[in-house]
GROMACS .gro file of N, CA and C in nm:
model
  240
    1MET      N    1  12.572  12.050   9.540
    1MET     CA    2  12.592  12.010   9.650
    1MET      C    3  12.794  11.985   9.574
    2THR      N    4  12.878  12.051   9.656
    2THR     CA    5  12.981  11.942   9.670
    2THR      C    6  13.030  11.796   9.654
    3ILE      N    7  13.151  11.739   9.560
    3ILE     CA    8  13.156  11.634   9.621
    3ILE      C    9  13.179  11.651   9.748
    4LYS      N   10  13.237  11.659   9.800
    4LYS     CA   11  13.280  11.614   9.945
    4LYS      C   12  13.115  11.580  10.010
    5GLU      N   13  13.067  11.662   9.988
    5GLU     CA   14  12.910  11.695  10.055
    5GLU      C   15  12.843  11.554  10.006
    6ILE      N   16  12.841  11.535   9.875
    6ILE     CA   17  12.789  11.399   9.840
    6ILE      C   18  12.786  11.288   9.888
    7MET      N   19  12.970  11.262   9.910
    7MET     CA   20  13.022  11.143   9.973
    7MET      C   21  12.973  11.147  10.132
    8LYS      N   22  12.945  11.223  10.173
    8LYS     CA   23  12.909  11.179  10.338
    8LYS      C   24  12.768  11.163  10.299
    9TYR      N   25  12.685  11.182  10.235
    9TYR     CA   26  12.484  11.191  10.248
    9TYR      C   27  12.553  11.028  10.214
   10ILE      N   28  12.617  10.994  10.094
   10ILE     CA   29  12.604  10.893  10.102
   10ILE      C   30  12.629  10.777  10.205
   11GLU      N   31  12.806  10.816  10.263
   11GLU     CA   32  12.828  10.752  10.355
   11GLU      C   33  12.710  10.747  10.448
   12SER      N   34  12.657  10.840  10.468
   12SER     CA   35  12.514  10.846  10.602
   12SER      C   36  12.392  10.713  10.574
   13GLU      N   37  12.379  10.677  10.420
   13GLU     CA   38  12.317  10.629  10.410
   13GLU      C   39  12.321  10.462  10.380
   14TYR      N   40  12.489  10.437  10.428
   14TYR     CA   41  12.568  10.336  10.480
   14TYR      C   42  12.575  10.308  10.615
   15ASN      N   43  12.598  10.383  10.714
   15ASN     CA   44  12.591  10.372  10.824
   15ASN      C   45  12.396  10.339  10.867
   16ILE      N   46  12.336  10.402  10.776
   16ILE     CA   47  12.142  10.315  10.802
   16ILE      C   48  12.200  10.171  10.799
   17ILE      N   49  12.192  10.142  10.640
   17ILE     CA   50  12.206  10.029  10.631
   17ILE      C   51  12.318   9.879  10.702
   18ASN      N   52  12.398   9.945  10.765
   18ASN     CA   53  12.527   9.906  10.849
   18ASN      C   54  12.461   9.883  11.007
   19SER      N   55  12.357   9.929  11.024
   19SER     CA   56  12.345   9.962  11.160
   19SER      C   57  12.212   9.943  11.162
   20THR      N   58  12.098   9.847  11.039
   20THR     CA   59  11.974   9.818  11.072
   20THR      C   60  12.009   9.627  11.060
   21PRO      N   61  11.880   9.585  11.163
   21PRO     CA   62  11.974   9.431  11.159
   21PRO      C   63  11.833   9.359  11.089
   22CYS      N   64  11.893   9.250  11.018
   22CYS     CA   65  11.853   9.210  10.963
   22CYS      C   66  11.656   9.079  11.024
   23GLU      N   67  11.551   9.176  10.934
   23GLU     CA   68  11.444   9.181  11.058
   23GLU      C   69  11.389   9.010  11.041
   24VAL      N   70  11.456   8.937  10.947
   24VAL     CA   71  11.457   8.770  10.980
   24VAL      C   72  11.559   8.676  11.118
   25CYS      N   73  11.736   8.756  11.108
   25CYS     CA   74  11.787   8.627  11.181
   25CYS      C   75  11.868   8.744  11.265
   26GLY      N   76  11.825   8.882  11.261
   26GLY     CA   77  11.959   8.957  11.324
   26GLY      C   78  12.035   9.009  11.273
   27GLY      N   79  12.072   8.950  11.162
   27GLY     CA   80  12.236   8.970  11.042
   27GLY      C   81  12.233   9.102  11.002
   28GLU      N   82  12.352   9.061  10.960
   28GLU     CA   83  12.358   9.280  10.923
   28GLU      C   84  12.371   9.231  10.799
   29TYR      N   85  12.308   9.345  10.708
   29TYR     CA   86  12.321   9.353  10.574
   29TYR      C   87  12.437   9.447  10.521
   30PHE      N   88  12.495   9.362  10.313
   30PHE     CA   89  12.638   9.463  10.289
   30PHE      C   90  12.453   9.442  10.136
   31ALA      N   91  12.579   9.615  10.068
   31ALA     CA   92  12.486   9.651   9.978
   31ALA      C   93  12.558   9.585   9.845
   32ASP      N   94  12.448   9.494   9.781
   32ASP     CA   95  12.512   9.401   9.656
   32ASP      C   96  12.423   9.473   9.565
   33ASN      N   97  12.354   9.598   9.549
   33ASN     CA   98  12.356   9.644   9.412
   33ASN      C   99  12.307   9.828   9.478
   34LEU      N  100  12.317   9.864   9.393
   34LEU     CA  101  12.316  10.072   9.392
   34LEU      C  102  12.238  10.139   9.336
   35GLN      N  103  12.139  10.160   9.262
   35GLN     CA  104  12.168  10.273   9.117
   35GLN      C  105  12.025  10.385   9.226
   36ILE      N  106  12.055  10.500   9.062
   36ILE     CA  107  11.935  10.604   9.108
   36ILE      C  108  11.822  10.512   8.998
   37ASP      N  109  11.727  10.629   9.106
   37ASP     CA  110  11.581  10.607   9.062
   37ASP      C  111  11.470  10.657   9.079
   38LEU      N  112  11.389  10.727   8.978
   38LEU     CA  113  11.314  10.813   9.010
   38LEU      C  114  11.202  10.750   9.076
   39ILE      N  115  11.156  10.767   9.204
   39ILE     CA  116  10.986  10.731   9.230
   39ILE      C  117  10.896  10.833   9.229
   40ASP      N  118  10.786  10.826   9.118
   40ASP     CA  119  10.645  10.936   9.168
   40ASP      C  120  10.765  11.069   9.077
   41GLY      N  121  10.870  11.052   9.019
   41GLY     CA  122  10.976  11.196   9.003
   41GLY      C  123  11.043  11.221   9.070
   42ILE      N  124  11.055  11.171   9.161
   42ILE     CA  125  11.140  11.250   9.275
   42ILE      C  126  11.309  11.117   9.304
   43PRO      N  127  11.412  11.142   9.246
   43PRO     CA  128  11.515  11.094   9.264
   43PRO      C  129  11.552  11.018   9.408
   44TYR      N  130  11.619  10.878   9.370
   44TYR     CA  131  11.627  10.841   9.518
   44TYR      C  132  11.773  10.693   9.459
   45ASP      N  133  11.781  10.687   9.614
   45ASP     CA  134  11.889  10.628   9.564
   45ASP      C  135  11.855  10.485   9.694
   46VAL      N  136  11.852  10.349   9.522
   46VAL     CA  137  11.730  10.247   9.577
   46VAL      C  138  11.933  10.163   9.573
   47CYS      N  139  11.879  10.054   9.704
   47CYS     CA  140  12.010   9.986   9.749
   47CYS      C  141  11.964   9.830   9.799
   48SER      N  142  11.991   9.775   9.677
   48SER     CA  143  11.939   9.604   9.704
   48SER      C  144  12.086   9.563   9.830
   49CYS      N  145  12.050   9.506   9.942
   49CYS     CA  146  12.119   9.477  10.038
   49CYS      C  147  12.056   9.341  10.024
   50VAL      N  148  12.167   9.227  10.121
   50VAL     CA  149  12.152   9.090  10.148
   50VAL      C  150  12.180   9.087  10.218
   51CYS      N  151  12.101   8.970  10.343
   51CYS     CA  152  12.147   8.949  10.495
   51CYS      C  153  12.296   8.909  10.420
   52SER      N  154  12.411   8.899  10.480
   52SER     CA  155  12.522   8.846  10.552
   52SER      C  156  12.531   8.668  10.614
   53HIS      N  157  12.387   8.705  10.723
   53HIS     CA  158  12.386   8.526  10.759
   53HIS      C  159  12.307   8.435  10.697
   54CYS      N  160  12.165   8.484  10.656
   54CYS     CA  161  12.041   8.390  10.647
   54CYS      C  162  12.072   8.448  10.466
   55GLY      N  163  12.052   8.493  10.392
   55GLY     CA  164  12.080   8.541  10.216
   55GLY      C  165  11.893   8.650  10.265
   56HIS      N  166  11.840   8.677  10.383
   56HIS     CA  167  11.730   8.738  10.371
   56HIS      C  168  11.761   8.934  10.246
   57GLU      N  169  11.646   8.944  10.188
   57GLU     CA  170  11.718   9.010  10.116
   57GLU      C  171  11.584   9.149  10.135
   58LYS      N  172  11.686   9.303  10.155
   58LYS     CA  173  11.587   9.445  10.155
   58LYS      C  174  11.647   9.524  10.116
   59THR      N  175  11.582   9.611  10.040
   59THR     CA  176  11.590   9.751   9.959
   59THR      C  177  11.589   9.883  10.012
   60PHE      N  178  11.610   9.913  10.085
   60PHE     CA  179  11.677  10.048  10.077
   60PHE      C  180  11.668  10.160  10.008
   61GLU      N  181  11.551  10.224  10.088
   61GLU     CA  182  11.523  10.383   9.910
   61GLU      C  183  11.576  10.504   9.987
   62PHE      N  184  11.644  10.591   9.989
   62PHE     CA  185  11.693  10.725  10.022
   62PHE      C  186  11.761  10.813   9.925
   63TYR      N  187  11.615  10.976   9.932
   63TYR     CA  188  11.606  11.080   9.898
   63TYR      C  189  11.745  11.116   9.828
   64ALA      N  190  11.747  11.145   9.695
   64ALA     CA  191  11.857  11.185   9.625
   64ALA      C  192  11.880  11.305   9.617
   65PRO      N  193  11.875  11.429   9.682
   65PRO     CA  194  11.924  11.551   9.666
   65PRO      C  195  11.980  11.584   9.594
   66PHE      N  196  12.083  11.498   9.573
   66PHE     CA  197  12.185  11.575   9.496
   66PHE      C  198  12.178  11.544   9.349
   67VAL      N  199  12.077  11.454   9.336
   67VAL     CA  200  12.073  11.451   9.171
   67VAL      C  201  11.968  11.607   9.058
   68ASP      N  202  12.100  11.693   9.052
   68ASP     CA  203  12.066  11.797   9.002
   68ASP      C  204  11.947  11.787   8.827
   69GLU      N  205  11.848  11.894   8.781
   69GLU     CA  206  11.751  11.862   8.681
   69GLU      C  207  11.769  11.794   8.562
   70LYS      N  208  11.912  11.812   8.535
   70LYS     CA  209  11.957  11.799   8.425
   70LYS      C  210  11.963  11.574   8.443
   71ASP      N  211  11.989  11.587   8.550
   71ASP     CA  212  12.101  11.475   8.584
   71ASP      C  213  11.930  11.386   8.596
   72LYS      N  214  11.764  11.442   8.658
   72LYS     CA  215  11.695  11.390   8.589
   72LYS      C  216  11.578  11.379   8.480
   73LYS      N  217  11.650  11.453   8.397
   73LYS     CA  218  11.586  11.455   8.275
   73LYS      C  219  11.675  11.290   8.188
   74LYS      N  220  11.849  11.326   8.245
   74LYS     CA  221  11.863  11.243   8.167
   74LYS      C  222  11.786  11.083   8.191
   75LEU      N  223  11.760  11.071   8.349
   75LEU     CA  224  11.734  10.951   8.430
   75LEU      C  225  11.587  10.924   8.371
   76LYS      N  226  11.532  11.032   8.366
   76LYS     CA  227  11.394  10.989   8.345
   76LYS      C  228  11.364  10.926   8.191
   77ASN      N  229  11.448  11.003   8.035
   77ASN     CA  230  11.471  10.947   7.932
   77ASN      C  231  11.468  10.842   7.961
   78ALA      N  232  11.587  10.766   8.050
   78ALA     CA  233  11.657  10.658   7.997
   78ALA      C  234  11.529  10.573   8.059
   79LEU      N  235  11.557  10.609   8.127
   79LEU     CA  236  11.350  10.460   8.224
   79LEU      C  237  11.222  10.530   8.144
   80ASN      N  238  11.263  10.593   8.006
   80ASN     CA  239  11.115  10.589   7.944
   80ASN      C  240  11.163  10.432   7.816
   0.00000   0.00000   0.00000
């Protein structure tokens, strides 16, 4: 993937977060923390979000196809 494609992919993640209402009060989530994590050996963007109205916390997980095999190995070693 090119940098432009990666940025477009991440932008779509934020669009999903911004269009998802809080399940408690209906407010809007904002991203508090974003990290790449391996879940069952598959790379994911894990975004911790907080509702701007009530403070409810929600985690969004998005498949990260832009993480290549070399990066997966580094990430796996860092997590172990």
